[in-house]
mmCIF file of C-alpha atoms and ligand atoms in Angstrom:
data_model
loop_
_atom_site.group_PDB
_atom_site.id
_atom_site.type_symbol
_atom_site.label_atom_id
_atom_site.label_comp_id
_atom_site.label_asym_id
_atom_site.label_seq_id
_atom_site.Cartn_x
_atom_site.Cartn_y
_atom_site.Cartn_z
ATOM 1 C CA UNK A 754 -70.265 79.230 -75.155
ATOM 2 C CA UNK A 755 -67.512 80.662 -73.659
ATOM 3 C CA UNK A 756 -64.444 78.884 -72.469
ATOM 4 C CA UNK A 757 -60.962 78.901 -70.693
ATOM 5 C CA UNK A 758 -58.447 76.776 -71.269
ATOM 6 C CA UNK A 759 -55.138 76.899 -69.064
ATOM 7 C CA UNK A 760 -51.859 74.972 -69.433
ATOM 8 C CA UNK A 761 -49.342 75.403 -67.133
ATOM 9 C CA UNK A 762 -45.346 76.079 -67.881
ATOM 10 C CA UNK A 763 -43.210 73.272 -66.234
ATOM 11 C CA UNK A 764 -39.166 72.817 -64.552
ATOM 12 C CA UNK A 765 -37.775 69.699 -64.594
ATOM 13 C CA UNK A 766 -36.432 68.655 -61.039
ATOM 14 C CA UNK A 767 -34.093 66.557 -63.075
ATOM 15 C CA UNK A 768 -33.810 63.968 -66.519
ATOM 16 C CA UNK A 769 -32.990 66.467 -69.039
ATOM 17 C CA UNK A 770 -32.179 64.933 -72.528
ATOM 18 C CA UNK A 771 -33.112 61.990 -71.327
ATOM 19 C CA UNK A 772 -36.945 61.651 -73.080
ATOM 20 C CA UNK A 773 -36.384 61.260 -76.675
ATOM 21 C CA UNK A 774 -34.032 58.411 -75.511
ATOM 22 C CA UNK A 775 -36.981 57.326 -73.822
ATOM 23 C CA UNK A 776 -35.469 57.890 -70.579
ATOM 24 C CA UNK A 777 -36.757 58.605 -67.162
ATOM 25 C CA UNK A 778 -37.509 62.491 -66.255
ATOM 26 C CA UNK A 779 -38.915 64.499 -63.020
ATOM 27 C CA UNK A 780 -40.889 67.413 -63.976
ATOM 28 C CA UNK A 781 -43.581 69.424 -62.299
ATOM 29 C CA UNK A 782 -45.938 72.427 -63.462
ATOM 30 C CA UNK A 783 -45.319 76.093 -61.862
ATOM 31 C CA UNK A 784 -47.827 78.550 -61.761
ATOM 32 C CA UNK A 785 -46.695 80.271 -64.771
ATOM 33 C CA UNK A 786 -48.804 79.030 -67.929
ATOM 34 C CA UNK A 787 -50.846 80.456 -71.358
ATOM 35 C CA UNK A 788 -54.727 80.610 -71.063
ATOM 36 C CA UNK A 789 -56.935 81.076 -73.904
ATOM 37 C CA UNK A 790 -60.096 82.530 -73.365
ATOM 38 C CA UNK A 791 -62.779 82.774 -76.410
ATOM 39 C CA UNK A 792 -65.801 81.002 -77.507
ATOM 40 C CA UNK A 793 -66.222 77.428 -79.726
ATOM 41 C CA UNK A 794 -68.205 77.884 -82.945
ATOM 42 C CA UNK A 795 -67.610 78.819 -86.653
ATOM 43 C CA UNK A 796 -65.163 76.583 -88.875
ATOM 44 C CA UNK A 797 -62.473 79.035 -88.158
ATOM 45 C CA UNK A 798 -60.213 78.764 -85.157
ATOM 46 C CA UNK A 799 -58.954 82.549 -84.806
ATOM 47 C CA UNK A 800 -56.750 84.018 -82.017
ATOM 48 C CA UNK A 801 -54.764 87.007 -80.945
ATOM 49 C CA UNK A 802 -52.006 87.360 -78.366
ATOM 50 C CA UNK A 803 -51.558 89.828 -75.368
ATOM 51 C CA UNK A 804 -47.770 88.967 -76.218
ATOM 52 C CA UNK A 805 -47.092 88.189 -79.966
ATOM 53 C CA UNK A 806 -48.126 90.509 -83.293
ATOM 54 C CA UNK A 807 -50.658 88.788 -85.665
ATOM 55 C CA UNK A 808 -53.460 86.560 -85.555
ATOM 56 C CA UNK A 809 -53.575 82.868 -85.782
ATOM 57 C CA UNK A 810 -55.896 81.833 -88.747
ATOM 58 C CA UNK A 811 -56.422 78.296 -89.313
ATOM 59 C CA UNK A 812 -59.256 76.358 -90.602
ATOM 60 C CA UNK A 813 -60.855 73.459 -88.988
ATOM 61 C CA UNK A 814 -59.826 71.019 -91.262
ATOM 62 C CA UNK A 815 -56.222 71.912 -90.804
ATOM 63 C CA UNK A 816 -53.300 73.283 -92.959
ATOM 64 C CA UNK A 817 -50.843 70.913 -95.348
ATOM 65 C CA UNK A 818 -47.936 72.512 -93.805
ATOM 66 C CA UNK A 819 -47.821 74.126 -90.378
ATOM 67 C CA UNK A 820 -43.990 75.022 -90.309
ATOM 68 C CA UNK A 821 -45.045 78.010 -93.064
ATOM 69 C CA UNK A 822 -48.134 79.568 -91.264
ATOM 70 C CA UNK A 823 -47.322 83.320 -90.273
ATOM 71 C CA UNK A 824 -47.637 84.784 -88.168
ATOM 72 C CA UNK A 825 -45.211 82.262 -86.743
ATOM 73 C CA UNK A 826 -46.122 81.981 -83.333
ATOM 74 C CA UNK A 827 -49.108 80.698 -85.496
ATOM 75 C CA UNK A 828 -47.253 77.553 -86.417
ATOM 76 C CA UNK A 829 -48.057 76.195 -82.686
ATOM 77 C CA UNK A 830 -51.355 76.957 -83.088
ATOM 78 C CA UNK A 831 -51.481 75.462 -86.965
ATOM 79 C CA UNK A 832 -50.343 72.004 -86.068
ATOM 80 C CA UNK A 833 -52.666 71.288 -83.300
ATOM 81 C CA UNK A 834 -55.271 71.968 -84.820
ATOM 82 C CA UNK A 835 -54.375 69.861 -87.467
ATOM 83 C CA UNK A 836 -53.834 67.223 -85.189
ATOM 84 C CA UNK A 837 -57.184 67.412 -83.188
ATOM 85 C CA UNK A 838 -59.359 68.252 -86.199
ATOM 86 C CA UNK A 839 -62.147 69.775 -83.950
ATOM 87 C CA UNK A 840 -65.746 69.488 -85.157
ATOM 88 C CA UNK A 841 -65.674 73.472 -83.764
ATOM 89 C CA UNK A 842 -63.925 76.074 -84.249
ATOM 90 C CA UNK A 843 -62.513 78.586 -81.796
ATOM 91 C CA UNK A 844 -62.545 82.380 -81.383
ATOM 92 C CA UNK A 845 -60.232 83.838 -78.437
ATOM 93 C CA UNK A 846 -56.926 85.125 -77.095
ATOM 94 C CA UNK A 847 -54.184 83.913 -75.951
ATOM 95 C CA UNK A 848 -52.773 85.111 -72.570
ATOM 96 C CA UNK A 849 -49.462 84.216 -71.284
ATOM 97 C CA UNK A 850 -47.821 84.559 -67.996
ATOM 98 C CA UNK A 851 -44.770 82.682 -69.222
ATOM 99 C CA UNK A 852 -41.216 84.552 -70.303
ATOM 100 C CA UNK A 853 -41.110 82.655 -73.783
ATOM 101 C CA UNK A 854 -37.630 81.102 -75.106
ATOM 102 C CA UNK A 855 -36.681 81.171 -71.480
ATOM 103 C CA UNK A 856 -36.375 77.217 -70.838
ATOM 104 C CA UNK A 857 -39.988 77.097 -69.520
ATOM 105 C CA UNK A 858 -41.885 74.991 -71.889
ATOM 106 C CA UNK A 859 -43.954 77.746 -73.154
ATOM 107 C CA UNK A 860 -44.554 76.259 -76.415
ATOM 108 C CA UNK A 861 -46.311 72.901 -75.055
ATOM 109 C CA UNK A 862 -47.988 75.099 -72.181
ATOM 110 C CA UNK A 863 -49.076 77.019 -76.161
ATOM 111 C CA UNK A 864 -49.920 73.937 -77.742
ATOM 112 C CA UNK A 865 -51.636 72.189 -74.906
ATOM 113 C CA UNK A 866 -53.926 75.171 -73.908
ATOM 114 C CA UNK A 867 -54.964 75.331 -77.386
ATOM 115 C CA UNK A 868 -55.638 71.638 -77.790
ATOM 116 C CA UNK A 869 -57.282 71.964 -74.216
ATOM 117 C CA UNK A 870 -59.985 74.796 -75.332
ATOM 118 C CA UNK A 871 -60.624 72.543 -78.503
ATOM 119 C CA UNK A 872 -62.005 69.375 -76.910
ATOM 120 C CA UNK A 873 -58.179 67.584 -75.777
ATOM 121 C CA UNK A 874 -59.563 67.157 -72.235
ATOM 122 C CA UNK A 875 -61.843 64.499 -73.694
ATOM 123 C CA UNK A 876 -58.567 62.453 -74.821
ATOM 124 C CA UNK A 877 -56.513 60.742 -72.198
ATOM 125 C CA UNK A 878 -53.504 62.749 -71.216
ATOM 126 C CA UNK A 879 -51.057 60.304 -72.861
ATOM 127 C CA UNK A 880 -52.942 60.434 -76.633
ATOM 128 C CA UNK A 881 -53.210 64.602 -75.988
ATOM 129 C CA UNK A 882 -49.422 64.649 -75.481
ATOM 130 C CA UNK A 883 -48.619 62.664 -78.158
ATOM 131 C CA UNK A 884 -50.949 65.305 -80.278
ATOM 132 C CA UNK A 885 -49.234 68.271 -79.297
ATOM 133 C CA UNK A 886 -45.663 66.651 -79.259
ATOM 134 C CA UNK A 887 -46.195 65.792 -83.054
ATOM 135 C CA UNK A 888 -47.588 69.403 -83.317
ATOM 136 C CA UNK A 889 -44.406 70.800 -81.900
ATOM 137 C CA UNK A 890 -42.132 68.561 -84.172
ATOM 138 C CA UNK A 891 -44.475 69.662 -87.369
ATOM 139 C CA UNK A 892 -44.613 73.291 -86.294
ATOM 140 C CA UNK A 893 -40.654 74.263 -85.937
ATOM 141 C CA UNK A 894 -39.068 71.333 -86.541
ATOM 142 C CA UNK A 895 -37.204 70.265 -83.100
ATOM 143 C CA UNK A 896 -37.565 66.644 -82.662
ATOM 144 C CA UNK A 897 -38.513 66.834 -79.268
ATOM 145 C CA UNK A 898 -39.560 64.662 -76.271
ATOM 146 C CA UNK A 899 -43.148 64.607 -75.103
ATOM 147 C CA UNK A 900 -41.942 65.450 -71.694
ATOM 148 C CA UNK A 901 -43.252 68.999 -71.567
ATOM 149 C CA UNK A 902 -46.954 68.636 -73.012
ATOM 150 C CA UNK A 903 -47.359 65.525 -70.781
ATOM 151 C CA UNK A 904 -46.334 67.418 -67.762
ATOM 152 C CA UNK A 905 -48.422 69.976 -69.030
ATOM 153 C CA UNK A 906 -51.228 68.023 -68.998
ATOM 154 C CA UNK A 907 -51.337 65.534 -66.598
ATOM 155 C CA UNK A 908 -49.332 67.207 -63.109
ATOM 156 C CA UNK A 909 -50.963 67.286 -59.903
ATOM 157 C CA UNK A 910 -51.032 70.189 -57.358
ATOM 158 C CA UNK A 911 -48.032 69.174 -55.206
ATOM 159 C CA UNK A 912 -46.661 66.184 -56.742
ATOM 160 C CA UNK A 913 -43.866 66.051 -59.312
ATOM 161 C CA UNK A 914 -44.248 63.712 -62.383
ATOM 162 C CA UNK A 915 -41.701 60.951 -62.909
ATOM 163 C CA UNK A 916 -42.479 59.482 -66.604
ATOM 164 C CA UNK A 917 -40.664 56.672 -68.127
ATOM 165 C CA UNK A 918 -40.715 58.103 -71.463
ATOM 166 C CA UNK A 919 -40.923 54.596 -73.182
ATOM 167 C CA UNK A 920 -43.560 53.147 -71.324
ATOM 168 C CA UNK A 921 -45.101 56.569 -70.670
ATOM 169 C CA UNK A 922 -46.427 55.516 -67.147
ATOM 170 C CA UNK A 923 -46.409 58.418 -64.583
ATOM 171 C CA UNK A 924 -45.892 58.322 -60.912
ATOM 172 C CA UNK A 925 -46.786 61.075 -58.374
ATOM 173 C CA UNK A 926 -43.898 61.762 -56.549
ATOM 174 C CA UNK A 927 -45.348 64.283 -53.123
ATOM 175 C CA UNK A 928 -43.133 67.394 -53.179
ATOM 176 C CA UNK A 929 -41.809 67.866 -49.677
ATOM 177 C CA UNK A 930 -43.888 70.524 -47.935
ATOM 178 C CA UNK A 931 -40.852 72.085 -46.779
ATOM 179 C CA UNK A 932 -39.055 72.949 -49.594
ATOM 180 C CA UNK A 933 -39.917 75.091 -53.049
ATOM 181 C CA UNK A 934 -38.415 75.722 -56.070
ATOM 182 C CA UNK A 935 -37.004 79.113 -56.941
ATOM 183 C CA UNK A 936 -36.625 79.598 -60.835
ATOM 184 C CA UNK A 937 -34.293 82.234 -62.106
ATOM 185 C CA UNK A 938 -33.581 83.501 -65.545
ATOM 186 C CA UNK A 939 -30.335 83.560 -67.390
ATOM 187 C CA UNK A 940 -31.167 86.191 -69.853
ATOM 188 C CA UNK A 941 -30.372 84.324 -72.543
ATOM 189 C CA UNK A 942 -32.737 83.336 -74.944
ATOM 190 C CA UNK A 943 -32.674 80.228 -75.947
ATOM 191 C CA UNK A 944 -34.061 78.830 -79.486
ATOM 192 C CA UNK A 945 -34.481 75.057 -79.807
ATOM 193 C CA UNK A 946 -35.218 75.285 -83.346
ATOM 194 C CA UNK A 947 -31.350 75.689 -85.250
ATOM 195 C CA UNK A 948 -29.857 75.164 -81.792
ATOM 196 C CA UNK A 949 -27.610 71.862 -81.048
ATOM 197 C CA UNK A 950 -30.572 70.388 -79.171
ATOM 198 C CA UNK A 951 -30.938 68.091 -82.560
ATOM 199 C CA UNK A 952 -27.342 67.405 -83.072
ATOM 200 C CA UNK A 953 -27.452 65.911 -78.812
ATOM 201 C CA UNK A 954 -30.333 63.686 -79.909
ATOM 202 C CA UNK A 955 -28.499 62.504 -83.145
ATOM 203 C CA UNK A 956 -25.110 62.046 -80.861
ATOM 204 C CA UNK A 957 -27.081 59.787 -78.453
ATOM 205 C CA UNK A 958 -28.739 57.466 -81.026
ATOM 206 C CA UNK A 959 -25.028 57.298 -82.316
ATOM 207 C CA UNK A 960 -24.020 56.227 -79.035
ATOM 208 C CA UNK A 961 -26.874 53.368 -78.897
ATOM 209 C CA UNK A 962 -26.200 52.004 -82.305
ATOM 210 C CA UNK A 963 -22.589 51.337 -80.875
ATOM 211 C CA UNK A 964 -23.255 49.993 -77.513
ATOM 212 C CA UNK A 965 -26.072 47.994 -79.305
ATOM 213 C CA UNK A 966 -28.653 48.467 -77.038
ATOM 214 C CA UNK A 967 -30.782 51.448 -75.160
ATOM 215 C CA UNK A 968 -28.928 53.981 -72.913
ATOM 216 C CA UNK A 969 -31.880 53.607 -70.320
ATOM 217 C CA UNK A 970 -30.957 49.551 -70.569
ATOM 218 C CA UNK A 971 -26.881 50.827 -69.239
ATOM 219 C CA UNK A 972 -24.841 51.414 -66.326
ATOM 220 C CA UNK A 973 -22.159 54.090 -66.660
ATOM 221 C CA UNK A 974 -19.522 51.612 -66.622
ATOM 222 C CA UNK A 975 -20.950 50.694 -70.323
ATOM 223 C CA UNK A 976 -20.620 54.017 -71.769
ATOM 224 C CA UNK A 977 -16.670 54.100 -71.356
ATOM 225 C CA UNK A 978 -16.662 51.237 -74.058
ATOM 226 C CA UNK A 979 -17.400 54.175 -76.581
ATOM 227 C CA UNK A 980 -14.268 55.038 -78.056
ATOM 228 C CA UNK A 981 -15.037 58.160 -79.357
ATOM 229 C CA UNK A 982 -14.664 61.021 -76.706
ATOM 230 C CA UNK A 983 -17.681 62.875 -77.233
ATOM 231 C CA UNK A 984 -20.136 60.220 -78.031
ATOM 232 C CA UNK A 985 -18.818 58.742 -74.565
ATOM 233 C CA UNK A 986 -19.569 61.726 -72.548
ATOM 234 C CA UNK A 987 -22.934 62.168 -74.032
ATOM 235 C CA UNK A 988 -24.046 58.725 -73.602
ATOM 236 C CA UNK A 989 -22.785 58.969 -69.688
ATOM 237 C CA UNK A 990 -25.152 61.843 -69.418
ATOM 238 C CA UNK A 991 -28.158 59.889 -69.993
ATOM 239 C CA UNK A 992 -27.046 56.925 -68.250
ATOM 240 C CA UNK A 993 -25.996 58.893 -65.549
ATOM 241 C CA UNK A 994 -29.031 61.309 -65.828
ATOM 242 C CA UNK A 995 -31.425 58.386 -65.810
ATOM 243 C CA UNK A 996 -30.137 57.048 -62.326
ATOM 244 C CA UNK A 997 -30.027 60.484 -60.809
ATOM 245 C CA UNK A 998 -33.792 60.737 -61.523
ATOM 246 C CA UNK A 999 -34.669 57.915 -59.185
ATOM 247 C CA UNK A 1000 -32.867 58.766 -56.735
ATOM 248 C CA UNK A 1001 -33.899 62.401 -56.597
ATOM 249 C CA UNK A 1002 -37.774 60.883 -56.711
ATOM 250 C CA UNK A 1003 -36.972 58.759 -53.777
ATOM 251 C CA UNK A 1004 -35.326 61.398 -51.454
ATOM 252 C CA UNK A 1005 -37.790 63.899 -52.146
ATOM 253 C CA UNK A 1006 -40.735 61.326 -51.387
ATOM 254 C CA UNK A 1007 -38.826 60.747 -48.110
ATOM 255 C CA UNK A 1008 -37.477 63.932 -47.221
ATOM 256 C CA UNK A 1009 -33.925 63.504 -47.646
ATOM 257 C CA UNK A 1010 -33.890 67.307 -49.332
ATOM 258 C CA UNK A 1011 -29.916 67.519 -48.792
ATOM 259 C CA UNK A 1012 -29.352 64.405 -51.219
ATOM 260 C CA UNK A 1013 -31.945 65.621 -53.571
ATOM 261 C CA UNK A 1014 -29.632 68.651 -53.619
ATOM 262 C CA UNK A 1015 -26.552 67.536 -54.308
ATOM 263 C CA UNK A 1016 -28.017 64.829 -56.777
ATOM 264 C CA UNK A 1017 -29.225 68.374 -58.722
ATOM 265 C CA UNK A 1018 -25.627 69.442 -58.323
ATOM 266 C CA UNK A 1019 -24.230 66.827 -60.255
ATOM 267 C CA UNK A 1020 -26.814 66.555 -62.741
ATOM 268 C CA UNK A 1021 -25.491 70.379 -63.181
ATOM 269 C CA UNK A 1022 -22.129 68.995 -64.197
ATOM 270 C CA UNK A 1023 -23.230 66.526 -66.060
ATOM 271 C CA UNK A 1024 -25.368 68.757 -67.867
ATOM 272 C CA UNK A 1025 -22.052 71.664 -68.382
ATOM 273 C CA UNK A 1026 -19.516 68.917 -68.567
ATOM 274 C CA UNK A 1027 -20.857 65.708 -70.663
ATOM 275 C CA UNK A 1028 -23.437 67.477 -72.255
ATOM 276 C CA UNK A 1029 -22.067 70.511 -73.193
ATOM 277 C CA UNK A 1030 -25.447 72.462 -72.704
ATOM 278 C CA UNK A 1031 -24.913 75.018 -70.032
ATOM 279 C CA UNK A 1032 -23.430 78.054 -70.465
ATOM 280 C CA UNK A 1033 -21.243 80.316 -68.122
ATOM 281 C CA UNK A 1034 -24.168 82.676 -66.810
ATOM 282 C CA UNK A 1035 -25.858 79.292 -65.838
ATOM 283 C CA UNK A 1036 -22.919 78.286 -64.175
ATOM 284 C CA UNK A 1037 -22.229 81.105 -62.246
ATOM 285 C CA UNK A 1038 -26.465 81.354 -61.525
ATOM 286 C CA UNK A 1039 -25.516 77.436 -59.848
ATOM 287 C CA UNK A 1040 -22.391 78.681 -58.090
ATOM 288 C CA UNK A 1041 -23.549 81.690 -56.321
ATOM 289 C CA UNK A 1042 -27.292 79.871 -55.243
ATOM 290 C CA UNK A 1043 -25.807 76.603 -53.720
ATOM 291 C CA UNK A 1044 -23.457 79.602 -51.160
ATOM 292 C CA UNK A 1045 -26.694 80.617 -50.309
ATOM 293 C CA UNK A 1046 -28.114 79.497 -46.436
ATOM 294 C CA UNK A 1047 -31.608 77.477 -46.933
ATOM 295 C CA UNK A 1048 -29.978 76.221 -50.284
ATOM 296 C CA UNK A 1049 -30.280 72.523 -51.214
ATOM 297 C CA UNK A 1050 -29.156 72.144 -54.574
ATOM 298 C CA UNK A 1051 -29.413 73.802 -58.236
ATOM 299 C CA UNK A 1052 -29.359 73.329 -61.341
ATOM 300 C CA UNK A 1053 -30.201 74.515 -65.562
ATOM 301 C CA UNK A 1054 -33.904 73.088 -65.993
ATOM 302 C CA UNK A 1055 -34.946 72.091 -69.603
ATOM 303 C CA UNK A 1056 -32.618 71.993 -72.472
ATOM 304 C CA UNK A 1057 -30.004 74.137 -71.596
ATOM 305 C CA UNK A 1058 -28.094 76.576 -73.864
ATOM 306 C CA UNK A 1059 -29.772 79.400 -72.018
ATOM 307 C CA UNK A 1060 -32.688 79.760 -70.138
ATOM 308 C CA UNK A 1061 -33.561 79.478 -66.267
ATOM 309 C CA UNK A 1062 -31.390 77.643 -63.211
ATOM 310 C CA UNK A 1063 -34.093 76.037 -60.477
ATOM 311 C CA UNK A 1064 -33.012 76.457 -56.836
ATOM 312 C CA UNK A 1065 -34.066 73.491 -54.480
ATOM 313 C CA UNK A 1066 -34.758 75.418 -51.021
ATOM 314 C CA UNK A 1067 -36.387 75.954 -47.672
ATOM 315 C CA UNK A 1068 -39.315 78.555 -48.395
ATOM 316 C CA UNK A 1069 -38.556 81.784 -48.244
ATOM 317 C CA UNK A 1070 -35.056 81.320 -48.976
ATOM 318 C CA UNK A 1071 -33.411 85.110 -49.720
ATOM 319 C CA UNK A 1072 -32.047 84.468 -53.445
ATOM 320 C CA UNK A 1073 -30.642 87.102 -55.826
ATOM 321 C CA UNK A 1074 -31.125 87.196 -59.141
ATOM 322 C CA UNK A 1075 -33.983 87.511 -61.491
ATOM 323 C CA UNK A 1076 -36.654 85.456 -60.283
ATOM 324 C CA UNK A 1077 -39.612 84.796 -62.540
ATOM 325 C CA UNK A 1078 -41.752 82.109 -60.138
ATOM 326 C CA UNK A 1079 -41.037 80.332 -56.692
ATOM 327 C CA UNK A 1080 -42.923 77.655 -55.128
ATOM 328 C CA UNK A 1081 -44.503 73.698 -55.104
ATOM 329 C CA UNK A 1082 -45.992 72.198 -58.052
ATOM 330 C CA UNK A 1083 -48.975 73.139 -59.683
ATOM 331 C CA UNK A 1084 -51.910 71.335 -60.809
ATOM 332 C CA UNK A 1085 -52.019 70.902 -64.714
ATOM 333 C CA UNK A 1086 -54.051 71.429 -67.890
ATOM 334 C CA UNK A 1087 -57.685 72.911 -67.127
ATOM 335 C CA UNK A 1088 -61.143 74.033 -69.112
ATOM 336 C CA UNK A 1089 -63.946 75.598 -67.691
ATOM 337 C CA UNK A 1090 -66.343 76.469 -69.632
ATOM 338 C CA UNK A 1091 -69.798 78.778 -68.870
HETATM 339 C C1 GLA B 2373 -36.971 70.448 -74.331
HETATM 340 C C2 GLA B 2373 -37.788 69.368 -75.046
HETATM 341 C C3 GLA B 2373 -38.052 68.198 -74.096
HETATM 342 C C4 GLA B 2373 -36.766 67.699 -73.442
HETATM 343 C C5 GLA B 2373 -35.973 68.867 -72.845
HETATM 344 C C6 GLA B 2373 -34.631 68.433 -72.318
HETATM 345 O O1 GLA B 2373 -37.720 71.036 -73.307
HETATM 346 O O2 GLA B 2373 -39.010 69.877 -75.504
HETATM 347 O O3 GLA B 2373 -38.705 67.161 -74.792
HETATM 348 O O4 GLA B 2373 -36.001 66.968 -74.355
HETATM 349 O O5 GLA B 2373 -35.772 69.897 -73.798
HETATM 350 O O6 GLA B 2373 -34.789 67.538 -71.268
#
């Protein structure tokens, strides 16, 4: 039988480094993303890439250790199917659209299309997440949110996603039809994997052992208790972050695009200033788009430490830089099969 599975690349409007502290975020799929195409069968699941050297070789019944499978791009692949233990196995390709290491999810859009073309659409999108999250933490290491594979898999054509990432409830949030988002690359490669992205995450549960409770449970006022200067600017990131996410999912579900925009803007300096996370090509990506006429606001999307800038914007707004997608939110996670 032969299948395609597609999983979709994401942005995040705004809540970065805010999931692992189980935080509130505002993603939404573009129409970048990884499909596999192939057929179900064997007890083998075997792919190649239009993109990567190698093929993916993993048995049904899963590998011990996914973080040592090579080729490595391989790893991905390893660990989810060690977490989904199909009854199948899988014999395909893997086709990407997405610039990888560029700030884009393109790991989860990896691990959710293969999880996808092995039976994941049966689970319910919270449970498949949680799959591929763990896959992602077993596979290279970075003890990440589940942000990206549940945007992944559970966004809606037009609607960004805001998840409370304790409760894991999502709420469509209509994108304006007047606006799009205009994503443009930094050039510089980002690796999560032996970057500081686990060093943030160990700074912030530092910062909640000394406040004594959950960021998400603070107001910024709190975090100035924290005597230590860096743990203090972290932890007013997240609180900060976390109230700048409602209010950007409230003026884009009524329109008020301007606000939205300079909420991005300050989630920008949060990001460079608190967070230490952005870089100077980011930076000057932020300063030159918000000069721009048609310009709302703009920000880094994802991580940080490289990767794109998203520019909130009328459509059709003239921007200059590299641009790898513009437009509204995409639909997520799909399998059709024939
Ligand atoms: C990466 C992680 C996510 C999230 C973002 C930052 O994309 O995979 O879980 O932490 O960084 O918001």
């Amino acid at each position: 039988m032969g299948l395609r599975a597609w999983a979709p690349g994401r942005v995040n409007l705004i809540g970065d480094h805010t999931d692992y502290m189980g935080g509130l975020v505002l993603p939404m799929a573009i129409g970048l993303g990884i499909e596999i195409t192939g057929d179900r069968g064997g007890n083998w699941v075997m792919l190649g890439s239009d993109r990567f050297e190698g093929v993916a070789e993993v048995p049904v019944s899963g590998v011990p250790d996914p973080s040592t499978v090579e080729p490595t791009w391989g790893r991905y692949v390893a660990a989810v199917v060690d977490e989904v233990r199909p009854d199948d196995g899988l014999v395909g390709m893997v086709h990407s659209t997405l610039p990888p290491g560029s700030g884009l999810a393109s790991s989860a859009a990896l691990e959710v299309a293969v999880a996808t073309a092995l039976g994941a659409d049966r689970l319910d999108p919270v449970a498949a997440a949680k799959a591929c999250q763990r896959a992602e933490q077993r596979a290279v290491g970075v003890p990440c949110g589940i942000m990206d594979q549940l945007v992944a898999l559970a966004a809606v054509e037009g609607m960004a996603l805001r998840i409370d990432c304790d409760t894991l409830a999502i709420e469509h949030v209509p994108f304006p039809e007047d606006a799009e988002i205009v994503v443009i690359q930094s050039g510089q490669h980002r690796e999560l994997a032996g970057s500081a992205y686990a060093q943030r995450r160990k700074e912030c549960e530092a910062a909640e052992r000394i406040l004594g409770r959950r960021l998400r449970d603070c107001s910024p006022i709190d975090a100035e208790a924290i005597e230590d200067p860096v743990l203090r600017r972290r932890a007013r990131h997240v609180i900060t972050e976390n109230e700048r996410v409602d209010a950007v999912a409230r003026a884009l579900a009524t329109g008020q695009l301007s606000y939205a925009g300079e909420l991005l803007v300050a989630s920008h300096a949060s990001m460079r200033d608190d967070f230490e996370v952005s870089t100077p090509a980011l930076d000057e990506i932020v300063a030159a788009a918000r000069g721009v006429p048609g310009v709302y606001g703009a920000r880094v999307t994802g991580a940080g430490f490289g990767g794109c800038v998203i520019v909130l914007c009328r459509p059709k707004t003239r921007l200059s830089g590299p641009i790898v997608w513009r437009g509204r939110p995409a639909a997520g996670a799909s399998l059709t099969t024939d």
